[in-house]
JSON list of C-alpha atoms in Angstrom, two decimals:
[
{"chain": "A", "resi": 478, "resn": "MET", "atom": "CA", "xyz": [2.58, -13.73, -4.29]},
{"chain": "A", "resi": 479, "resn": "ARG", "atom": "CA", "xyz": [5.82, -15.62, -4.00]},
{"chain": "A", "resi": 480, "resn": "LYS", "atom": "CA", "xyz": [6.46, -14.59, -0.40]},
{"chain": "A", "resi": 481, "resn": "LEU", "atom": "CA", "xyz": [4.93, -16.32, 2.62]},
{"chain": "A", "resi": 482, "resn": "VAL", "atom": "CA", "xyz": [4.72, -15.72, 6.36]},
{"chain": "A", "resi": 483, "resn": "ILE", "atom": "CA", "xyz": [3.68, -18.71, 8.43]},
{"chain": "A", "resi": 484, "resn": "TYR", "atom": "CA", "xyz": [2.49, -17.73, 11.90]},
{"chain": "A", "resi": 485, "resn": "ASN", "atom": "CA", "xyz": [2.44, -20.49, 14.53]},
{"chain": "A", "resi": 486, "resn": "HIS", "atom": "CA", "xyz": [0.10, -19.87, 17.45]},
{"chain": "A", "resi": 487, "resn": "GLY", "atom": "CA", "xyz": [0.77, -20.85, 21.04]},
{"chain": "A", "resi": 488, "resn": "LYS", "atom": "CA", "xyz": [-0.44, -23.81, 23.07]},
{"chain": "A", "resi": 489, "resn": "ASP", "atom": "CA", "xyz": [-3.65, -22.28, 24.41]},
{"chain": "A", "resi": 490, "resn": "SER", "atom": "CA", "xyz": [-4.14, -19.83, 21.54]},
{"chain": "A", "resi": 491, "resn": "ILE", "atom": "CA", "xyz": [-6.09, -19.74, 18.31]},
{"chain": "A", "resi": 492, "resn": "PRO", "atom": "CA", "xyz": [-4.78, -19.35, 14.76]},
{"chain": "A", "resi": 493, "resn": "TRP", "atom": "CA", "xyz": [-6.31, -15.92, 14.17]},
{"chain": "A", "resi": 494, "resn": "GLY", "atom": "CA", "xyz": [-6.04, -14.09, 17.48]},
{"chain": "A", "resi": 495, "resn": "GLU", "atom": "CA", "xyz": [-4.88, -10.51, 17.97]},
{"chain": "A", "resi": 496, "resn": "LYS", "atom": "CA", "xyz": [-1.19, -11.12, 17.30]},
{"chain": "A", "resi": 497, "resn": "PRO", "atom": "CA", "xyz": [-1.54, -12.94, 13.96]},
{"chain": "A", "resi": 498, "resn": "LEU", "atom": "CA", "xyz": [-4.20, -10.47, 12.80]},
{"chain": "A", "resi": 499, "resn": "GLY", "atom": "CA", "xyz": [-1.88, -7.55, 13.58]},
{"chain": "A", "resi": 500, "resn": "LEU", "atom": "CA", "xyz": [1.13, -9.15, 11.93]},
{"chain": "A", "resi": 501, "resn": "ALA", "atom": "CA", "xyz": [-0.89, -10.31, 8.90]},
{"chain": "A", "resi": 502, "resn": "GLU", "atom": "CA", "xyz": [-1.78, -6.73, 8.01]},
{"chain": "A", "resi": 503, "resn": "VAL", "atom": "CA", "xyz": [1.89, -5.76, 8.05]},
{"chain": "A", "resi": 504, "resn": "ALA", "atom": "CA", "xyz": [2.83, -8.80, 5.97]},
{"chain": "A", "resi": 505, "resn": "ARG", "atom": "CA", "xyz": [0.22, -7.98, 3.32]},
{"chain": "A", "resi": 506, "resn": "GLN", "atom": "CA", "xyz": [1.65, -4.47, 3.01]},
{"chain": "A", "resi": 507, "resn": "HIS", "atom": "CA", "xyz": [4.96, -6.09, 2.09]},
{"chain": "A", "resi": 508, "resn": "GLY", "atom": "CA", "xyz": [3.37, -8.40, -0.48]},
{"chain": "A", "resi": 509, "resn": "TYR", "atom": "CA", "xyz": [3.44, -11.54, 1.65]},
{"chain": "A", "resi": 510, "resn": "MET", "atom": "CA", "xyz": [0.79, -14.22, 1.79]},
{"chain": "A", "resi": 511, "resn": "PHE", "atom": "CA", "xyz": [0.08, -14.90, 5.49]},
{"chain": "A", "resi": 512, "resn": "ILE", "atom": "CA", "xyz": [-1.15, -18.20, 6.85]},
{"chain": "A", "resi": 513, "resn": "SER", "atom": "CA", "xyz": [-1.72, -19.39, 10.41]},
{"chain": "A", "resi": 514, "resn": "PRO", "atom": "CA", "xyz": [-2.15, -23.16, 10.66]},
{"chain": "A", "resi": 515, "resn": "ASP", "atom": "CA", "xyz": [-4.59, -24.49, 13.25]},
{"chain": "A", "resi": 516, "resn": "TYR", "atom": "CA", "xyz": [-2.72, -26.54, 15.82]},
{"chain": "A", "resi": 517, "resn": "GLN", "atom": "CA", "xyz": [-5.56, -26.72, 18.37]},
{"chain": "A", "resi": 518, "resn": "ASP", "atom": "CA", "xyz": [-5.92, -30.49, 17.87]},
{"chain": "A", "resi": 519, "resn": "SER", "atom": "CA", "xyz": [-2.58, -31.18, 19.62]},
{"chain": "A", "resi": 520, "resn": "ASN", "atom": "CA", "xyz": [-0.58, -29.73, 22.50]},
{"chain": "A", "resi": 521, "resn": "ASP", "atom": "CA", "xyz": [2.43, -31.83, 21.51]},
{"chain": "A", "resi": 522, "resn": "PRO", "atom": "CA", "xyz": [5.08, -29.43, 20.19]},
{"chain": "A", "resi": 523, "resn": "GLU", "atom": "CA", "xyz": [6.75, -32.11, 18.06]},
{"chain": "A", "resi": 524, "resn": "ALA", "atom": "CA", "xyz": [3.43, -33.02, 16.40]},
{"chain": "A", "resi": 525, "resn": "ARG", "atom": "CA", "xyz": [3.01, -29.33, 15.60]},
{"chain": "A", "resi": 526, "resn": "VAL", "atom": "CA", "xyz": [6.49, -29.22, 14.05]},
{"chain": "A", "resi": 527, "resn": "ASP", "atom": "CA", "xyz": [5.55, -32.22, 11.88]},
{"chain": "A", "resi": 528, "resn": "LYS", "atom": "CA", "xyz": [2.33, -30.48, 10.81]},
{"chain": "A", "resi": 529, "resn": "LEU", "atom": "CA", "xyz": [4.24, -27.34, 9.84]},
{"chain": "A", "resi": 530, "resn": "LEU", "atom": "CA", "xyz": [6.83, -29.32, 7.90]},
{"chain": "A", "resi": 531, "resn": "SER", "atom": "CA", "xyz": [4.04, -31.13, 6.01]},
{"chain": "A", "resi": 532, "resn": "LEU", "atom": "CA", "xyz": [2.84, -27.88, 4.41]},
{"chain": "A", "resi": 533, "resn": "ASP", "atom": "CA", "xyz": [3.67, -27.50, 0.72]},
{"chain": "A", "resi": 534, "resn": "VAL", "atom": "CA", "xyz": [5.66, -24.26, 0.54]},
{"chain": "A", "resi": 535, "resn": "SER", "atom": "CA", "xyz": [7.42, -25.04, -2.73]},
{"chain": "A", "resi": 536, "resn": "ALA", "atom": "CA", "xyz": [5.65, -22.22, -4.60]},
{"chain": "A", "resi": 537, "resn": "TYR", "atom": "CA", "xyz": [7.25, -19.54, -2.40]},
{"chain": "A", "resi": 538, "resn": "ARG", "atom": "CA", "xyz": [10.70, -18.06, -2.95]},
{"chain": "A", "resi": 539, "resn": "THR", "atom": "CA", "xyz": [10.77, -16.29, 0.43]},
{"chain": "A", "resi": 540, "resn": "ILE", "atom": "CA", "xyz": [9.46, -17.83, 3.64]},
{"chain": "A", "resi": 541, "resn": "VAL", "atom": "CA", "xyz": [9.34, -16.12, 7.02]},
{"chain": "A", "resi": 542, "resn": "LEU", "atom": "CA", "xyz": [8.41, -18.09, 10.13]},
{"chain": "A", "resi": 543, "resn": "ALA", "atom": "CA", "xyz": [6.77, -16.38, 13.09]},
{"chain": "A", "resi": 544, "resn": "GLY", "atom": "CA", "xyz": [5.27, -17.70, 16.26]},
{"chain": "A", "resi": 545, "resn": "SER", "atom": "CA", "xyz": [4.32, -17.12, 19.84]},
{"chain": "A", "resi": 546, "resn": "SER", "atom": "CA", "xyz": [5.25, -19.30, 22.83]},
{"chain": "A", "resi": 547, "resn": "MET", "atom": "CA", "xyz": [4.97, -22.96, 21.74]},
{"chain": "A", "resi": 548, "resn": "GLY", "atom": "CA", "xyz": [4.46, -21.63, 18.22]},
{"chain": "A", "resi": 549, "resn": "ALA", "atom": "CA", "xyz": [7.84, -19.87, 18.40]},
{"chain": "A", "resi": 550, "resn": "TYR", "atom": "CA", "xyz": [9.41, -23.18, 19.43]},
{"chain": "A", "resi": 551, "resn": "VAL", "atom": "CA", "xyz": [7.68, -24.88, 16.49]},
{"chain": "A", "resi": 552, "resn": "ALA", "atom": "CA", "xyz": [8.97, -22.19, 14.09]},
{"chain": "A", "resi": 553, "resn": "ALA", "atom": "CA", "xyz": [12.53, -22.43, 15.42]},
{"chain": "A", "resi": 554, "resn": "VAL", "atom": "CA", "xyz": [12.66, -26.22, 15.15]},
{"chain": "A", "resi": 555, "resn": "ALA", "atom": "CA", "xyz": [11.10, -26.27, 11.66]},
{"chain": "A", "resi": 556, "resn": "ALA", "atom": "CA", "xyz": [13.48, -23.52, 10.51]},
{"chain": "A", "resi": 557, "resn": "GLU", "atom": "CA", "xyz": [16.32, -26.02, 10.55]},
{"chain": "A", "resi": 558, "resn": "ARG", "atom": "CA", "xyz": [14.74, -27.73, 7.54]},
{"chain": "A", "resi": 559, "resn": "LEU", "atom": "CA", "xyz": [12.82, -24.86, 5.94]},
{"chain": "A", "resi": 560, "resn": "LYS", "atom": "CA", "xyz": [15.74, -22.38, 5.94]},
{"chain": "A", "resi": 561, "resn": "PRO", "atom": "CA", "xyz": [13.51, -19.28, 6.17]},
{"chain": "A", "resi": 562, "resn": "ALA", "atom": "CA", "xyz": [14.55, -15.74, 5.31]},
{"chain": "A", "resi": 563, "resn": "GLY", "atom": "CA", "xyz": [13.78, -14.87, 8.93]},
{"chain": "A", "resi": 564, "resn": "LEU", "atom": "CA", "xyz": [12.40, -15.96, 12.30]},
{"chain": "A", "resi": 565, "resn": "PHE", "atom": "CA", "xyz": [10.15, -13.60, 14.29]},
{"chain": "A", "resi": 566, "resn": "LEU", "atom": "CA", "xyz": [9.61, -15.08, 17.74]},
{"chain": "A", "resi": 567, "resn": "ILE", "atom": "CA", "xyz": [7.34, -13.88, 20.53]},
{"chain": "A", "resi": 568, "resn": "ALA", "atom": "CA", "xyz": [7.85, -15.22, 24.08]},
{"chain": "A", "resi": 569, "resn": "PRO", "atom": "CA", "xyz": [9.46, -18.39, 22.73]},
{"chain": "A", "resi": 570, "resn": "ALA", "atom": "CA", "xyz": [8.92, -21.55, 24.76]},
{"chain": "A", "resi": 571, "resn": "PHE", "atom": "CA", "xyz": [12.58, -22.55, 24.80]},
{"chain": "A", "resi": 572, "resn": "TYR", "atom": "CA", "xyz": [14.41, -24.76, 27.31]},
{"chain": "A", "resi": 573, "resn": "LEU", "atom": "CA", "xyz": [11.25, -25.95, 29.04]},
{"chain": "A", "resi": 574, "resn": "PRO", "atom": "CA", "xyz": [10.47, -29.42, 30.45]},
{"chain": "A", "resi": 575, "resn": "GLY", "atom": "CA", "xyz": [8.50, -31.57, 28.03]},
{"chain": "A", "resi": 576, "resn": "TYR", "atom": "CA", "xyz": [10.02, -30.04, 24.90]},
{"chain": "A", "resi": 577, "resn": "ALA", "atom": "CA", "xyz": [12.30, -32.39, 22.95]},
{"chain": "A", "resi": 578, "resn": "ARG", "atom": "CA", "xyz": [14.75, -29.78, 21.64]},
{"chain": "A", "resi": 579, "resn": "ASN", "atom": "CA", "xyz": [17.13, -27.61, 23.60]},
{"chain": "A", "resi": 580, "resn": "ASP", "atom": "CA", "xyz": [19.61, -27.22, 20.76]},
{"chain": "A", "resi": 581, "resn": "PHE", "atom": "CA", "xyz": [18.43, -25.10, 17.86]},
{"chain": "A", "resi": 582, "resn": "LYS", "atom": "CA", "xyz": [19.85, -24.64, 14.37]},
{"chain": "A", "resi": 583, "resn": "PRO", "atom": "CA", "xyz": [17.62, -21.83, 13.05]},
{"chain": "A", "resi": 584, "resn": "GLY", "atom": "CA", "xyz": [18.74, -21.91, 9.42]},
{"chain": "A", "resi": 585, "resn": "THR", "atom": "CA", "xyz": [18.79, -18.10, 9.21]},
{"chain": "A", "resi": 586, "resn": "ALA", "atom": "CA", "xyz": [20.75, -15.24, 10.71]},
{"chain": "A", "resi": 587, "resn": "GLU", "atom": "CA", "xyz": [17.72, -12.90, 10.61]},
{"chain": "A", "resi": 588, "resn": "ILE", "atom": "CA", "xyz": [16.14, -13.59, 14.00]},
{"chain": "A", "resi": 589, "resn": "GLU", "atom": "CA", "xyz": [14.15, -11.20, 16.15]},
{"chain": "A", "resi": 590, "resn": "VAL", "atom": "CA", "xyz": [12.82, -12.15, 19.59]},
{"chain": "A", "resi": 591, "resn": "PHE", "atom": "CA", "xyz": [10.31, -10.35, 21.82]},
{"chain": "A", "resi": 592, "resn": "HIS", "atom": "CA", "xyz": [9.90, -11.30, 25.47]},
{"chain": "A", "resi": 593, "resn": "GLY", "atom": "CA", "xyz": [8.16, -9.77, 28.48]},
{"chain": "A", "resi": 594, "resn": "TRP", "atom": "CA", "xyz": [9.92, -8.95, 31.71]},
{"chain": "A", "resi": 595, "resn": "ARG", "atom": "CA", "xyz": [6.78, -10.09, 33.55]},
{"chain": "A", "resi": 596, "resn": "ASP", "atom": "CA", "xyz": [6.43, -13.40, 31.69]},
{"chain": "A", "resi": 597, "resn": "ASP", "atom": "CA", "xyz": [5.41, -16.02, 34.27]},
{"chain": "A", "resi": 598, "resn": "VAL", "atom": "CA", "xyz": [5.20, -18.88, 31.74]},
{"chain": "A", "resi": 599, "resn": "VAL", "atom": "CA", "xyz": [8.62, -18.77, 30.07]},
{"chain": "A", "resi": 600, "resn": "PRO", "atom": "CA", "xyz": [11.45, -17.23, 32.09]},
{"chain": "A", "resi": 601, "resn": "PRO", "atom": "CA", "xyz": [12.99, -14.19, 30.34]},
{"chain": "A", "resi": 602, "resn": "GLU", "atom": "CA", "xyz": [16.47, -15.70, 30.74]},
{"chain": "A", "resi": 603, "resn": "ASN", "atom": "CA", "xyz": [15.45, -18.45, 28.30]},
{"chain": "A", "resi": 604, "resn": "ALA", "atom": "CA", "xyz": [15.03, -15.87, 25.54]},
{"chain": "A", "resi": 605, "resn": "TRP", "atom": "CA", "xyz": [18.38, -14.32, 26.47]},
{"chain": "A", "resi": 606, "resn": "ARG", "atom": "CA", "xyz": [20.06, -17.75, 26.30]},
{"chain": "A", "resi": 607, "resn": "PHE", "atom": "CA", "xyz": [18.70, -18.44, 22.81]},
{"chain": "A", "resi": 608, "resn": "CYS", "atom": "CA", "xyz": [19.53, -14.96, 21.53]},
{"chain": "A", "resi": 609, "resn": "GLN", "atom": "CA", "xyz": [23.04, -15.08, 22.91]},
{"chain": "A", "resi": 610, "resn": "SER", "atom": "CA", "xyz": [23.66, -18.46, 21.23]},
{"chain": "A", "resi": 611, "resn": "HIS", "atom": "CA", "xyz": [22.37, -17.26, 17.85]},
{"chain": "A", "resi": 612, "resn": "ARG", "atom": "CA", "xyz": [23.28, -13.55, 17.99]},
{"chain": "A", "resi": 613, "resn": "ALA", "atom": "CA", "xyz": [19.61, -12.72, 17.60]},
{"chain": "A", "resi": 614, "resn": "SER", "atom": "CA", "xyz": [18.00, -9.36, 18.29]},
{"chain": "A", "resi": 615, "resn": "LEU", "atom": "CA", "xyz": [16.23, -9.41, 21.65]},
{"chain": "A", "resi": 616, "resn": "HIS", "atom": "CA", "xyz": [13.54, -6.95, 22.72]},
{"chain": "A", "resi": 617, "resn": "MET", "atom": "CA", "xyz": [12.76, -7.16, 26.43]},
{"chain": "A", "resi": 618, "resn": "LEU", "atom": "CA", "xyz": [9.51, -5.33, 27.05]},
{"chain": "A", "resi": 619, "resn": "ASP", "atom": "CA", "xyz": [7.32, -4.42, 29.99]},
{"chain": "A", "resi": 620, "resn": "GLY", "atom": "CA", "xyz": [4.74, -7.10, 29.35]},
{"chain": "A", "resi": 621, "resn": "ASP", "atom": "CA", "xyz": [3.48, -10.50, 30.36]},
{"chain": "A", "resi": 622, "resn": "HIS", "atom": "CA", "xyz": [3.62, -13.76, 28.40]},
{"chain": "A", "resi": 623, "resn": "ARG", "atom": "CA", "xyz": [1.01, -12.73, 25.85]},
{"chain": "A", "resi": 624, "resn": "LEU", "atom": "CA", "xyz": [2.62, -9.33, 25.12]},
{"chain": "A", "resi": 625, "resn": "LEU", "atom": "CA", "xyz": [-0.64, -7.92, 23.77]},
{"chain": "A", "resi": 626, "resn": "SER", "atom": "CA", "xyz": [0.05, -4.59, 25.49]},
{"chain": "A", "resi": 627, "resn": "VAL", "atom": "CA", "xyz": [3.01, -4.06, 23.14]},
{"chain": "A", "resi": 628, "resn": "LEU", "atom": "CA", "xyz": [1.42, -5.37, 19.93]},
{"chain": "A", "resi": 629, "resn": "PRO", "atom": "CA", "xyz": [1.76, -2.00, 18.13]},
{"chain": "A", "resi": 630, "resn": "GLN", "atom": "CA", "xyz": [5.47, -1.96, 18.96]},
{"chain": "A", "resi": 631, "resn": "MET", "atom": "CA", "xyz": [5.87, -5.54, 17.70]},
{"chain": "A", "resi": 632, "resn": "ALA", "atom": "CA", "xyz": [3.96, -4.75, 14.50]},
{"chain": "A", "resi": 633, "resn": "ALA", "atom": "CA", "xyz": [6.28, -1.80, 13.81]},
{"chain": "A", "resi": 634, "resn": "ALA", "atom": "CA", "xyz": [9.30, -4.03, 14.40]},
{"chain": "A", "resi": 635, "resn": "PHE", "atom": "CA", "xyz": [7.78, -6.70, 12.13]},
{"chain": "A", "resi": 636, "resn": "ASP", "atom": "CA", "xyz": [7.50, -4.07, 9.39]},
{"chain": "A", "resi": 637, "resn": "ALA", "atom": "CA", "xyz": [11.25, -3.32, 9.59]},
{"chain": "A", "resi": 638, "resn": "PHE", "atom": "CA", "xyz": [12.00, -7.05, 9.96]},
{"chain": "A", "resi": 639, "resn": "LEU", "atom": "CA", "xyz": [10.20, -7.93, 6.71]},
{"chain": "A", "resi": 640, "resn": "THR", "atom": "CA", "xyz": [12.08, -5.15, 4.93]},
{"chain": "A", "resi": 641, "resn": "ARG", "atom": "CA", "xyz": [15.34, -6.78, 6.03]},
{"chain": "A", "resi": 642, "resn": "CYS", "atom": "CA", "xyz": [14.11, -10.25, 5.00]},
{"chain": "A", "resi": 643, "resn": "ASP", "atom": "CA", "xyz": [13.27, -8.91, 1.54]},
{"chain": "A", "resi": 644, "resn": "LYS", "atom": "CA", "xyz": [16.78, -7.51, 1.15]},
{"chain": "A", "resi": 645, "resn": "GLY", "atom": "CA", "xyz": [18.44, -10.67, 2.48]}
]
């Protein structure tokens, strides 16, 4: 496999929870290797970015970065250097106190963002602000921060997203 999806879990999440398991199945159907690094040893978003950037991805011709909450932030920051084929972001922790970056240079035009109207962790307007700045696709859904209630909908969108990344 010369294609890789790197899923970055959120602050209080685990590497192989429901979201990465659901997305991994879709990725495999498209011929992607799927990894989900374990960031549980640090709640520092910048340390997580460094850990992601330390991975050897040189064997892959196509890289897609995905992530949820802090993991979406990590993916977006790392994308500046990794230049992925796409960014798939779930309830991204953008424009929050304690995060070093508020200016993003995603390194790709293929960006899809999912956010819940009832998110009480990251305000929905933060997703709108990012998407407006980068002309990214934004899906506002009737869900909370975790968005598990709409996982089937996100998996279907991820399927179409990977098809676009493959064509890109």
